[in-house]
PDB file of C-alpha atoms in Angstrom:
ATOM      1  CA  MET A   1      -7.705 -17.659  65.653  1.00  0.00           C
ATOM      2  CA  ALA A   2      -5.151 -17.366  68.437  1.00  0.00           C
ATOM      3  CA  THR A   3      -5.121 -14.321  70.667  1.00  0.00           C
ATOM      4  CA  ALA A   4      -1.848 -13.303  72.285  1.00  0.00           C
ATOM      5  CA  THR A   5      -2.165 -11.367  75.537  1.00  0.00           C
ATOM      6  CA  LEU A   6       0.592  -8.828  76.002  1.00  0.00           C
ATOM      7  CA  SER A   7       1.086  -6.146  78.580  1.00  0.00           C
ATOM      8  CA  PRO A   8       1.608  -3.352  77.691  1.00  0.00           C
ATOM      9  CA  PRO A   9      -0.381  -3.312  74.435  1.00  0.00           C
ATOM     10  CA  MET A  10       1.547  -4.215  71.291  1.00  0.00           C
ATOM     11  CA  THR A  11       2.385  -1.367  68.932  1.00  0.00           C
ATOM     12  CA  THR A  12       2.279  -1.325  65.160  1.00  0.00           C
ATOM     13  CA  LYS A  13       6.075  -1.079  65.136  1.00  0.00           C
ATOM     14  CA  GLU A  14       6.284  -4.314  67.142  1.00  0.00           C
ATOM     15  CA  LEU A  15       3.709  -5.937  64.848  1.00  0.00           C
ATOM     16  CA  LEU A  16       5.763  -5.059  61.777  1.00  0.00           C
ATOM     17  CA  ALA A  17       8.902  -6.492  63.422  1.00  0.00           C
ATOM     18  CA  LEU A  18       7.360  -9.962  63.765  1.00  0.00           C
ATOM     19  CA  PRO A  19       8.777 -12.597  61.402  1.00  0.00           C
ATOM     20  CA  ALA A  20       7.254 -13.284  58.010  1.00  0.00           C
ATOM     21  CA  ASP A  21       6.393 -16.853  58.911  1.00  0.00           C
ATOM     22  CA  GLY A  22       3.157 -17.579  57.098  1.00  0.00           C
ATOM     23  CA  MET A  23       0.856 -15.973  59.640  1.00  0.00           C
ATOM     24  CA  ASP A  24      -1.685 -13.220  59.036  1.00  0.00           C
ATOM     25  CA  ARG A  25      -1.455 -10.761  61.895  1.00  0.00           C
ATOM     26  CA  TRP A  26      -3.334  -7.643  62.908  1.00  0.00           C
ATOM     27  CA  LEU A  27      -3.851  -5.561  66.041  1.00  0.00           C
ATOM     28  CA  ILE A  28      -7.135  -4.683  67.678  1.00  0.00           C
ATOM     29  CA  LYS A  29      -6.648  -2.119  70.469  1.00  0.00           C
ATOM     30  CA  GLY A  30      -3.099  -3.328  70.989  1.00  0.00           C
ATOM     31  CA  LYS A  31      -4.034  -7.014  71.129  1.00  0.00           C
ATOM     32  CA  LEU A  32      -2.372  -9.302  68.607  1.00  0.00           C
ATOM     33  CA  ARG A  33      -4.642 -11.395  66.424  1.00  0.00           C
ATOM     34  CA  GLU A  34      -3.142 -14.049  64.182  1.00  0.00           C
ATOM     35  CA  LYS A  35      -4.034 -17.076  62.137  1.00  0.00           C
ATOM     36  CA  PRO A  36      -2.279 -19.151  59.493  1.00  0.00           C
ATOM     37  CA  ARG A  37      -2.224 -17.398  56.127  1.00  0.00           C
ATOM     38  CA  VAL A  38      -4.295 -19.047  53.426  1.00  0.00           C
ATOM     39  CA  LEU A  39      -4.208 -18.244  49.753  1.00  0.00           C
ATOM     40  CA  HIS A  40      -7.237 -16.330  48.564  1.00  0.00           C
ATOM     41  CA  ASN A  41      -9.296 -18.262  46.095  1.00  0.00           C
ATOM     42  CA  ARG A  42      -9.946 -17.011  42.588  1.00  0.00           C
ATOM     43  CA  HIS A  43     -13.439 -15.734  43.460  1.00  0.00           C
ATOM     44  CA  HIS A  44     -12.034 -13.529  46.207  1.00  0.00           C
ATOM     45  CA  SER A  45      -9.204 -12.240  44.020  1.00  0.00           C
ATOM     46  CA  LYS A  46     -11.451 -11.576  41.021  1.00  0.00           C
ATOM     47  CA  LEU A  47     -13.974  -9.730  43.152  1.00  0.00           C
ATOM     48  CA  MET A  48     -11.212  -7.622  44.727  1.00  0.00           C
ATOM     49  CA  ALA A  49      -9.887  -6.680  41.271  1.00  0.00           C
ATOM     50  CA  SER A  50     -13.369  -5.934  39.870  1.00  0.00           C
ATOM     51  CA  LEU A  51     -14.343  -3.725  42.779  1.00  0.00           C
ATOM     52  CA  GLY A  52     -10.973  -1.959  42.701  1.00  0.00           C
ATOM     53  CA  ALA A  53     -11.433  -1.195  38.982  1.00  0.00           C
ATOM     54  CA  CYS A  54     -14.963   0.178  39.536  1.00  0.00           C
ATOM     55  CA  LEU A  55     -13.773   2.342  42.399  1.00  0.00           C
ATOM     56  CA  LYS A  56     -10.800   3.593  40.371  1.00  0.00           C
ATOM     57  CA  ASN A  57     -13.114   4.563  37.504  1.00  0.00           C
ATOM     58  CA  TRP A  58     -15.282   6.474  39.982  1.00  0.00           C
ATOM     59  CA  ARG A  59     -12.234   8.127  41.596  1.00  0.00           C
ATOM     60  CA  ASP A  60     -10.868   9.190  38.207  1.00  0.00           C
ATOM     61  CA  SER A  61     -14.156  10.985  37.491  1.00  0.00           C
ATOM     62  CA  GLN A  62     -13.920  13.046  40.697  1.00  0.00           C
ATOM     63  CA  PRO A  63     -12.475  16.564  40.842  1.00  0.00           C
ATOM     64  CA  GLU A  64      -8.987  17.123  42.238  1.00  0.00           C
ATOM     65  CA  PRO A  65      -7.722  16.504  44.828  1.00  0.00           C
ATOM     66  CA  ARG A  66      -8.472  12.798  44.674  1.00  0.00           C
ATOM     67  CA  GLY A  67      -7.877  10.077  47.196  1.00  0.00           C
ATOM     68  CA  ALA A  68      -6.462   6.612  46.568  1.00  0.00           C
ATOM     69  CA  ILE A  69      -7.910   3.157  46.044  1.00  0.00           C
ATOM     70  CA  LEU A  70      -5.935   0.444  47.841  1.00  0.00           C
ATOM     71  CA  GLY A  71      -6.335  -3.302  47.617  1.00  0.00           C
ATOM     72  CA  GLY A  72      -4.812  -6.616  48.535  1.00  0.00           C
ATOM     73  CA  GLU A  73      -4.731  -6.518  52.324  1.00  0.00           C
ATOM     74  CA  ALA A  74      -3.549  -2.904  52.472  1.00  0.00           C
ATOM     75  CA  GLY A  75      -2.078  -2.207  55.896  1.00  0.00           C
ATOM     76  CA  ILE A  76      -3.923   0.570  57.703  1.00  0.00           C
ATOM     77  CA  ARG A  77      -3.372   1.878  61.228  1.00  0.00           C
ATOM     78  CA  LEU A  78      -6.813   3.012  62.314  1.00  0.00           C
ATOM     79  CA  THR A  79      -5.967   4.158  65.838  1.00  0.00           C
ATOM     80  CA  ARG A  80      -2.986   4.747  68.137  1.00  0.00           C
ATOM     81  CA  ASP A  81      -2.447   4.192  71.856  1.00  0.00           C
ATOM     82  CA  PRO A  82      -3.533   1.429  71.730  1.00  0.00           C
ATOM     83  CA  ASP A  83      -2.903   0.661  68.078  1.00  0.00           C
ATOM     84  CA  THR A  84      -5.464  -0.931  65.802  1.00  0.00           C
ATOM     85  CA  THR A  85      -3.723  -1.971  62.596  1.00  0.00           C
ATOM     86  CA  VAL A  86      -5.469  -4.177  60.058  1.00  0.00           C
ATOM     87  CA  GLY A  87      -5.188  -5.440  56.508  1.00  0.00           C
ATOM     88  CA  VAL A  88      -8.116  -4.299  54.359  1.00  0.00           C
ATOM     89  CA  ASP A  89      -9.153  -6.049  51.136  1.00  0.00           C
ATOM     90  CA  VAL A  90     -10.139  -2.786  49.407  1.00  0.00           C
ATOM     91  CA  ALA A  91     -10.143   0.763  50.786  1.00  0.00           C
ATOM     92  CA  TYR A  92     -10.668   4.321  49.641  1.00  0.00           C
ATOM     93  CA  ILE A  93      -8.404   6.836  51.338  1.00  0.00           C
ATOM     94  CA  SER A  94      -9.429  10.505  51.280  1.00  0.00           C
ATOM     95  CA  PRO A  95      -7.102  13.108  49.750  1.00  0.00           C
ATOM     96  CA  GLU A  96      -6.615  14.582  53.238  1.00  0.00           C
ATOM     97  CA  VAL A  97      -5.433  11.288  54.768  1.00  0.00           C
ATOM     98  CA  LEU A  98      -3.322  10.581  51.691  1.00  0.00           C
ATOM     99  CA  ALA A  99      -1.573  13.966  52.013  1.00  0.00           C
ATOM    100  CA  GLN A 100      -0.569  13.156  55.611  1.00  0.00           C
ATOM    101  CA  GLN A 101       1.410  10.031  54.646  1.00  0.00           C
ATOM    102  CA  THR A 102       5.189   9.994  54.768  1.00  0.00           C
ATOM    103  CA  ASP A 103       7.785   7.712  53.213  1.00  0.00           C
ATOM    104  CA  GLU A 104       8.691   6.370  56.667  1.00  0.00           C
ATOM    105  CA  THR A 105       6.190   3.518  56.460  1.00  0.00           C
ATOM    106  CA  THR A 106       4.323   1.515  53.869  1.00  0.00           C
ATOM    107  CA  LEU A 107       1.191   1.547  56.042  1.00  0.00           C
ATOM    108  CA  ILE A 108      -1.562   4.093  55.726  1.00  0.00           C
ATOM    109  CA  ASP A 109      -1.735   5.955  59.005  1.00  0.00           C
ATOM    110  CA  GLY A 110      -5.302   7.196  59.237  1.00  0.00           C
ATOM    111  CA  VAL A 111      -8.897   6.255  58.719  1.00  0.00           C
ATOM    112  CA  PRO A 112     -10.184   5.381  55.234  1.00  0.00           C
ATOM    113  CA  LEU A 113     -13.578   6.623  54.098  1.00  0.00           C
ATOM    114  CA  LEU A 114     -14.427   3.133  52.774  1.00  0.00           C
ATOM    115  CA  ALA A 115     -13.277  -0.271  54.032  1.00  0.00           C
ATOM    116  CA  VAL A 116     -14.279  -3.431  52.168  1.00  0.00           C
ATOM    117  CA  GLU A 117     -13.910  -6.984  53.398  1.00  0.00           C
ATOM    118  CA  ILE A 118     -14.510  -9.822  50.973  1.00  0.00           C
ATOM    119  CA  LEU A 119     -15.440 -12.952  52.857  1.00  0.00           C
ATOM    120  CA  SER A 120     -13.216 -16.007  52.587  1.00  0.00           C
ATOM    121  CA  PRO A 121     -13.944 -19.512  53.878  1.00  0.00           C
ATOM    122  CA  SER A 122     -11.265 -19.025  56.563  1.00  0.00           C
ATOM    123  CA  ASP A 123     -12.946 -15.910  58.031  1.00  0.00           C
ATOM    124  CA  THR A 124     -14.805 -16.370  61.286  1.00  0.00           C
ATOM    125  CA  VAL A 125     -17.899 -14.447  62.296  1.00  0.00           C
ATOM    126  CA  ASN A 126     -16.021 -13.046  65.315  1.00  0.00           C
ATOM    127  CA  GLU A 127     -13.123 -11.801  63.155  1.00  0.00           C
ATOM    128  CA  ILE A 128     -15.448 -10.022  60.734  1.00  0.00           C
ATOM    129  CA  HIS A 129     -17.551  -8.449  63.502  1.00  0.00           C
ATOM    130  CA  GLU A 130     -14.420  -7.317  65.322  1.00  0.00           C
ATOM    131  CA  LYS A 131     -13.146  -5.638  62.134  1.00  0.00           C
ATOM    132  CA  ILE A 132     -16.525  -3.997  61.435  1.00  0.00           C
ATOM    133  CA  ASN A 133     -16.645  -2.635  64.981  1.00  0.00           C
ATOM    134  CA  SER A 134     -13.025  -1.448  64.727  1.00  0.00           C
ATOM    135  CA  TYR A 135     -13.698   0.322  61.427  1.00  0.00           C
ATOM    136  CA  LEU A 136     -16.809   2.079  62.647  1.00  0.00           C
ATOM    137  CA  SER A 137     -15.402   3.064  66.047  1.00  0.00           C
ATOM    138  CA  ALA A 138     -12.277   4.492  64.337  1.00  0.00           C
ATOM    139  CA  GLY A 139     -14.462   6.692  62.118  1.00  0.00           C
ATOM    140  CA  VAL A 140     -14.734   4.769  58.826  1.00  0.00           C
ATOM    141  CA  LYS A 141     -17.834   6.213  57.151  1.00  0.00           C
ATOM    142  CA  LEU A 142     -18.738   3.227  54.969  1.00  0.00           C
ATOM    143  CA  VAL A 143     -18.010  -0.500  55.379  1.00  0.00           C
ATOM    144  CA  TRP A 144     -18.965  -3.121  52.813  1.00  0.00           C
ATOM    145  CA  ILE A 145     -18.822  -6.821  53.653  1.00  0.00           C
ATOM    146  CA  ILE A 146     -19.104  -8.704  50.381  1.00  0.00           C
ATOM    147  CA  ASP A 147     -20.038 -12.372  50.362  1.00  0.00           C
ATOM    148  CA  PRO A 148     -18.983 -13.939  47.044  1.00  0.00           C
ATOM    149  CA  TYR A 149     -20.840 -17.176  47.865  1.00  0.00           C
ATOM    150  CA  ALA A 150     -24.235 -15.656  48.728  1.00  0.00           C
ATOM    151  CA  ARG A 151     -23.547 -12.890  46.164  1.00  0.00           C
ATOM    152  CA  THR A 152     -24.557 -10.170  48.597  1.00  0.00           C
ATOM    153  CA  ALA A 153     -23.057  -7.075  50.198  1.00  0.00           C
ATOM    154  CA  THR A 154     -23.877  -5.874  53.690  1.00  0.00           C
ATOM    155  CA  ILE A 155     -23.470  -2.135  54.169  1.00  0.00           C
ATOM    156  CA  TYR A 156     -22.497  -0.646  57.518  1.00  0.00           C
ATOM    157  CA  GLN A 157     -22.464   3.033  58.398  1.00  0.00           C
ATOM    158  CA  PRO A 158     -22.155   4.793  61.758  1.00  0.00           C
ATOM    159  CA  ASN A 159     -25.428   5.153  63.651  1.00  0.00           C
ATOM    160  CA  ALA A 160     -27.385   3.152  61.073  1.00  0.00           C
ATOM    161  CA  ARG A 161     -28.728  -0.348  60.831  1.00  0.00           C
ATOM    162  CA  PRO A 162     -26.857  -2.600  58.385  1.00  0.00           C
ATOM    163  CA  SER A 163     -28.514  -3.025  55.005  1.00  0.00           C
ATOM    164  CA  LEU A 164     -28.243  -5.892  52.557  1.00  0.00           C
ATOM    165  CA  VAL A 165     -27.811  -5.631  48.791  1.00  0.00           C
ATOM    166  CA  ASN A 166     -28.336  -8.700  46.650  1.00  0.00           C
ATOM    167  CA  GLU A 167     -26.863  -9.344  43.210  1.00  0.00           C
ATOM    168  CA  GLY A 168     -29.865  -7.815  41.442  1.00  0.00           C
ATOM    169  CA  GLN A 169     -29.430  -4.482  43.228  1.00  0.00           C
ATOM    170  CA  GLU A 170     -26.966  -1.618  43.034  1.00  0.00           C
ATOM    171  CA  LEU A 171     -24.215  -1.009  45.540  1.00  0.00           C
ATOM    172  CA  HIS A 172     -24.086   2.746  46.227  1.00  0.00           C
ATOM    173  CA  GLY A 173     -21.463   5.004  47.738  1.00  0.00           C
ATOM    174  CA  ASP A 174     -24.154   7.165  49.338  1.00  0.00           C
ATOM    175  CA  ASP A 175     -22.802  10.538  50.475  1.00  0.00           C
ATOM    176  CA  VAL A 176     -19.367   9.008  51.260  1.00  0.00           C
ATOM    177  CA  LEU A 177     -18.573   8.243  47.602  1.00  0.00           C
ATOM    178  CA  PRO A 178     -20.981  10.573  45.775  1.00  0.00           C
ATOM    179  CA  GLY A 179     -22.083   9.211  42.443  1.00  0.00           C
ATOM    180  CA  PHE A 180     -20.583   5.738  42.906  1.00  0.00           C
ATOM    181  CA  HIS A 181     -22.896   2.880  42.018  1.00  0.00           C
ATOM    182  CA  VAL A 182     -22.491  -0.545  40.473  1.00  0.00           C
ATOM    183  CA  LEU A 183     -24.909  -3.384  39.919  1.00  0.00           C
ATOM    184  CA  LEU A 184     -23.598  -5.958  42.368  1.00  0.00           C
ATOM    185  CA  VAL A 185     -23.868  -8.799  39.859  1.00  0.00           C
ATOM    186  CA  GLU A 186     -21.324  -6.969  37.670  1.00  0.00           C
ATOM    187  CA  LEU A 187     -18.664  -7.498  40.327  1.00  0.00           C
ATOM    188  CA  PHE A 188     -19.175 -11.250  40.169  1.00  0.00           C
ATOM    189  CA  ARG A 189     -18.844 -11.569  36.376  1.00  0.00           C
TER     190      ARG A 189
END
């Protein structure tokens, strides 16, 4: 992963103006992060679709107003001045954040309640830890890091120790997504 050092910090507007040249790019506190884009493998894509479907079923059972389930590297600006803008594999956006969006951008401008990263072989430990820290410090209430190879999920919440769920256990939404639960192995089928 290359890190570009810019002064002053890069903005989301500047990030979005960069060429579509086969690079994945994101901002962490105004610092550009980039690496060559790789195609997600079928395990990653299937897991993203399965989790998105489970979350949509849960969301559809909730009373109005409802939030939105996003997937496929959804662009989300977590913070401003300096900007932290990332692509998230799967996210749940609250109705309140959803209502604040305008047609001026395709990004979500605000903090999701849930951010999910599905590990890929190209992910580095530093990249994942930097995203986890960015999510939690921005106010994301629930972060799931799903490892399709070990068939586990690591759950992160503010002011709590991470917990691990294996494929024989249920992944819960706790008080962030009340009533959401799925046997982890179901996501891998």
